[in-house]
mmCIF file of C-alpha atoms and ligand atoms in Angstrom:
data_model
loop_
_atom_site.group_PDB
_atom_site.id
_atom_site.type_symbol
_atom_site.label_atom_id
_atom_site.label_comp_id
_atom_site.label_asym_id
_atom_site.label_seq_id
_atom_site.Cartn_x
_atom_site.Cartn_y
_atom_site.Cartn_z
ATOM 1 C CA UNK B 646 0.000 0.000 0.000
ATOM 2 C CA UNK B 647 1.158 3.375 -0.813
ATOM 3 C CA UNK B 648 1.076 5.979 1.877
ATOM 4 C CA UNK B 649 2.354 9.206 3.131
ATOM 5 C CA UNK B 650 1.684 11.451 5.999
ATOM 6 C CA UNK B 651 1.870 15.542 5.677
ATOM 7 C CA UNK B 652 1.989 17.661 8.905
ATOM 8 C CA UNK B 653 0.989 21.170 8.167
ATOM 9 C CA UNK B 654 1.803 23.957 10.758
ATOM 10 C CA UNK B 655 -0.314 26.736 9.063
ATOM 11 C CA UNK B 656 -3.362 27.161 6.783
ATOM 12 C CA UNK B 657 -1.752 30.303 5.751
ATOM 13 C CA UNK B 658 -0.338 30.780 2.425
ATOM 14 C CA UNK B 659 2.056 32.807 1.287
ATOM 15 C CA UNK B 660 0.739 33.303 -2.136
ATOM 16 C CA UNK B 661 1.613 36.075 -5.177
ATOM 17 C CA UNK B 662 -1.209 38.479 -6.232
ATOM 18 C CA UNK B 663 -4.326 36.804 -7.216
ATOM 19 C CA UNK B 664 -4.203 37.531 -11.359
ATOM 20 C CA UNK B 665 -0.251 36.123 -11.140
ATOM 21 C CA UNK B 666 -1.719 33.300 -9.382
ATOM 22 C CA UNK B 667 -4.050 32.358 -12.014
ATOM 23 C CA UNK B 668 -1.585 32.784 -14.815
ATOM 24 C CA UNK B 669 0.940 30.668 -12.199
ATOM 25 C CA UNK B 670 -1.231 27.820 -12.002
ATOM 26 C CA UNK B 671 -2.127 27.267 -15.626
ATOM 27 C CA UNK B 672 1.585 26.841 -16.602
ATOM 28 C CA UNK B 673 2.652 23.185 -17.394
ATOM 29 C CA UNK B 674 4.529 22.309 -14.709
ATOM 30 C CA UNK B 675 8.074 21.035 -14.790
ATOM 31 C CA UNK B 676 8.666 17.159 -13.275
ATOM 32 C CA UNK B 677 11.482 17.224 -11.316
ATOM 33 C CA UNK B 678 12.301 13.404 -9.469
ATOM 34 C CA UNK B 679 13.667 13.388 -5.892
ATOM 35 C CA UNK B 680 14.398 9.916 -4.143
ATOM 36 C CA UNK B 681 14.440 9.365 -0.475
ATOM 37 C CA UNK B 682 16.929 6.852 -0.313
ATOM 38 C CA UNK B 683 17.662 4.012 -2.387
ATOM 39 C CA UNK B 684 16.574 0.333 -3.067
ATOM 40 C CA UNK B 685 20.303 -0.600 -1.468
ATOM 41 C CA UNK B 686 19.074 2.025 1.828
ATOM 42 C CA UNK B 687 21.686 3.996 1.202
ATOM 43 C CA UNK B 688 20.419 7.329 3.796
ATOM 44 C CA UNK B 689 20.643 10.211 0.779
ATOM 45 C CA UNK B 690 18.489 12.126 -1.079
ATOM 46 C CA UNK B 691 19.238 11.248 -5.011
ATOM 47 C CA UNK B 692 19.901 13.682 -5.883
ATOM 48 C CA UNK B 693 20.951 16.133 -3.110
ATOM 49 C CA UNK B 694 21.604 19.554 -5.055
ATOM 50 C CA UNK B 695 18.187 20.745 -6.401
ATOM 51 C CA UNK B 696 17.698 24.055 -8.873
ATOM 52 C CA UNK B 697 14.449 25.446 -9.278
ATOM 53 C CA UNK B 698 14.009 29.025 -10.262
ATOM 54 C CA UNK B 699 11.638 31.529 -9.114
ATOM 55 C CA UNK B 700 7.932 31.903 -10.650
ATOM 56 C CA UNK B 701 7.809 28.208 -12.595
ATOM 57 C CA UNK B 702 5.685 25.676 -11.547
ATOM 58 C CA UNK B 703 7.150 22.601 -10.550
ATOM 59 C CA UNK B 704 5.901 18.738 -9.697
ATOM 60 C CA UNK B 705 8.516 17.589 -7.520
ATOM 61 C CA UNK B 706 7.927 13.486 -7.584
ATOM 62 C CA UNK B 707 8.969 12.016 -4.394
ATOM 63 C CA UNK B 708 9.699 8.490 -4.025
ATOM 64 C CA UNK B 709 10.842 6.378 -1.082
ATOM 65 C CA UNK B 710 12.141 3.048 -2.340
ATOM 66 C CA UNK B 711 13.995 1.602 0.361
ATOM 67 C CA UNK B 712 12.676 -0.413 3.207
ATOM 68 C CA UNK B 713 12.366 2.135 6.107
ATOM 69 C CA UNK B 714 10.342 6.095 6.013
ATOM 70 C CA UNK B 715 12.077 9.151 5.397
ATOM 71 C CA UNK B 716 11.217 12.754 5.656
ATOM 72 C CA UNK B 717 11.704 15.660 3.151
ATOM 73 C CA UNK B 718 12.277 18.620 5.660
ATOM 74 C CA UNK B 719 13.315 21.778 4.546
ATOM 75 C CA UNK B 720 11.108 24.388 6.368
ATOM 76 C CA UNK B 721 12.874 27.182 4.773
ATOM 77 C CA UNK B 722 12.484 26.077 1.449
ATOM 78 C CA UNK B 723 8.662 25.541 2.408
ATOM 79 C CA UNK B 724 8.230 29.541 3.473
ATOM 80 C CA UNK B 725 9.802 30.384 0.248
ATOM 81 C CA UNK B 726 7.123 28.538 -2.318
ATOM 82 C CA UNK B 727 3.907 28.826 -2.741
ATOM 83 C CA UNK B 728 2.569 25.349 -2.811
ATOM 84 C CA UNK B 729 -0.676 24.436 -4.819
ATOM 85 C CA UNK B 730 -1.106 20.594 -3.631
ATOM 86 C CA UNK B 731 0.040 17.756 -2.399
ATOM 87 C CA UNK B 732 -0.608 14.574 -4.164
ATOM 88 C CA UNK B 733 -0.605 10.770 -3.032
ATOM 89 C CA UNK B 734 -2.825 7.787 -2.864
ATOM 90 C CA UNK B 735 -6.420 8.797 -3.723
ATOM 91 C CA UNK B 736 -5.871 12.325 -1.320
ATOM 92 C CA UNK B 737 -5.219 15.875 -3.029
ATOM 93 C CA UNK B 738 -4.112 18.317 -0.170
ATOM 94 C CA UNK B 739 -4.263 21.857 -0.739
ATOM 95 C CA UNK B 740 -2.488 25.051 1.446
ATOM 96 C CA UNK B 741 0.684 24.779 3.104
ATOM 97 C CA UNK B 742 2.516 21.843 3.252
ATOM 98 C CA UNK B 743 5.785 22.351 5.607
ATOM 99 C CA UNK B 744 7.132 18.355 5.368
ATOM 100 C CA UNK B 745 6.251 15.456 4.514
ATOM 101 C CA UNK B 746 6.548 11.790 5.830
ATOM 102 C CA UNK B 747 7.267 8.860 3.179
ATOM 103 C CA UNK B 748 6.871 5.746 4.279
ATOM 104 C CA UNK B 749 8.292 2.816 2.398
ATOM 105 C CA UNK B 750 7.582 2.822 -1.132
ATOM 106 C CA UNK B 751 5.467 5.827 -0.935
ATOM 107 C CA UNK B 752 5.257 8.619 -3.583
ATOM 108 C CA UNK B 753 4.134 12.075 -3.169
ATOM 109 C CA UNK B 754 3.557 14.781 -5.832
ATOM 110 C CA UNK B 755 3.900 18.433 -4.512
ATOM 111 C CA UNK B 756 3.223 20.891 -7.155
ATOM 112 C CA UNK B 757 4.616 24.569 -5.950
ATOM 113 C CA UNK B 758 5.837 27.680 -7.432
ATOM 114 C CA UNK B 759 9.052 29.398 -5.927
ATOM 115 C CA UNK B 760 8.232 32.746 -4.743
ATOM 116 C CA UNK B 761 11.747 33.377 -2.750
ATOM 117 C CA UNK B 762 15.929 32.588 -3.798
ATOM 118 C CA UNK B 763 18.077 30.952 -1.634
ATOM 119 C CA UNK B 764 19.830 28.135 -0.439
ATOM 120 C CA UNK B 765 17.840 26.018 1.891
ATOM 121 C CA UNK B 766 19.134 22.943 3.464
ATOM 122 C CA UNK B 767 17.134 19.950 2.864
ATOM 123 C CA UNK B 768 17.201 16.775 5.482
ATOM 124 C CA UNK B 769 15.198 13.657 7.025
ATOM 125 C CA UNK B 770 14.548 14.342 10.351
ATOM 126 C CA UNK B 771 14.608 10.851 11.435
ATOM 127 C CA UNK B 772 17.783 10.876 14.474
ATOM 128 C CA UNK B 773 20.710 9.797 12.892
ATOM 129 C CA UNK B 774 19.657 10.031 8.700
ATOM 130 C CA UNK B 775 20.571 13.448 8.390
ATOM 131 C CA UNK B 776 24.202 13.075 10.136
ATOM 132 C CA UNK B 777 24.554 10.015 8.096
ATOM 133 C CA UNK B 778 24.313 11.700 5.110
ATOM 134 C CA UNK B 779 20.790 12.385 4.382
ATOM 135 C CA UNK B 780 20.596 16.015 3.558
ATOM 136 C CA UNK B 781 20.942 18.519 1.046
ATOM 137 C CA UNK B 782 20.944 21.570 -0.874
ATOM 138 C CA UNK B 783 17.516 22.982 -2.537
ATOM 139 C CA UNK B 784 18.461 25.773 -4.448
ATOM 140 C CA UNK B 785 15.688 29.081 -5.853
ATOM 141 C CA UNK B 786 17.595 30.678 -8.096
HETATM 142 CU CU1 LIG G 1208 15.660 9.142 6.595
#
């Protein structure tokens, strides 16, 4: 069964003026493929330096397929989008989506459009992944 688990802080979102918005939302978006770990459980994101740039809209794909759940954490990052939806399962979440759980092999969809540069430091918050190596860089550029 395929699963994942969002925690959302706020219901408030940080989103561009409301005639950008619509022009923001109609845009194909760009797939862009994250993996939280590996089939070999390797604790990485593949890949772990991610460019997006400011006012596209994006699908990021997230897949877990090793054998234990991750998190994609990057709070920052999440203040500095402007995120449409969150899709997995049968579920379409809407508003602001701060991180998100994957257990294993889960996917998750999050369509978003950057709104703010900067580096932001990605990592699974589970004790021990990040220090082990599962973090990285997203980069708004
Ligand atoms: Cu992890």
């Amino acid at each position: 069964m395929v699963s994942a688990v969002f925690t959302s802080s706020s219901f408030a979102i940080a989103a561009p003026a409301n005639s950008n918005l619509i022009n923001l939302v109609n845009q194909p978006a760009i797939e862009v493929k994250v993996s939280l770990s590996n089939t070999a459980n390797e604790l990485k994101f593949e890949p772990d330096r991610i460019p997006f740039e400011v006012g596209k809209r994006y699908k990021l794909l997230l897949s877990n397929p090793s054998a234990m759940k991750h998190y994609f954490t990057s709070k920052d990052f999440a203040d500095a989008i402007w995120t449409q939806k969150v899709e997995a399962g049968h579920v379409e979440i809407k508003g602001n989506i701060r991180e998100l759980e994957l257990r294993p092999q889960a996917t998750a969809e999050w369509f978003f459009v950057p709104i703010k540069q900067g580096s932001y430091i990605l990592r699974c918050t589970i004790a021990g992944h990040s220090e082990a190596g599962m973090k990285g860089t997203i980069l708004i550029q």
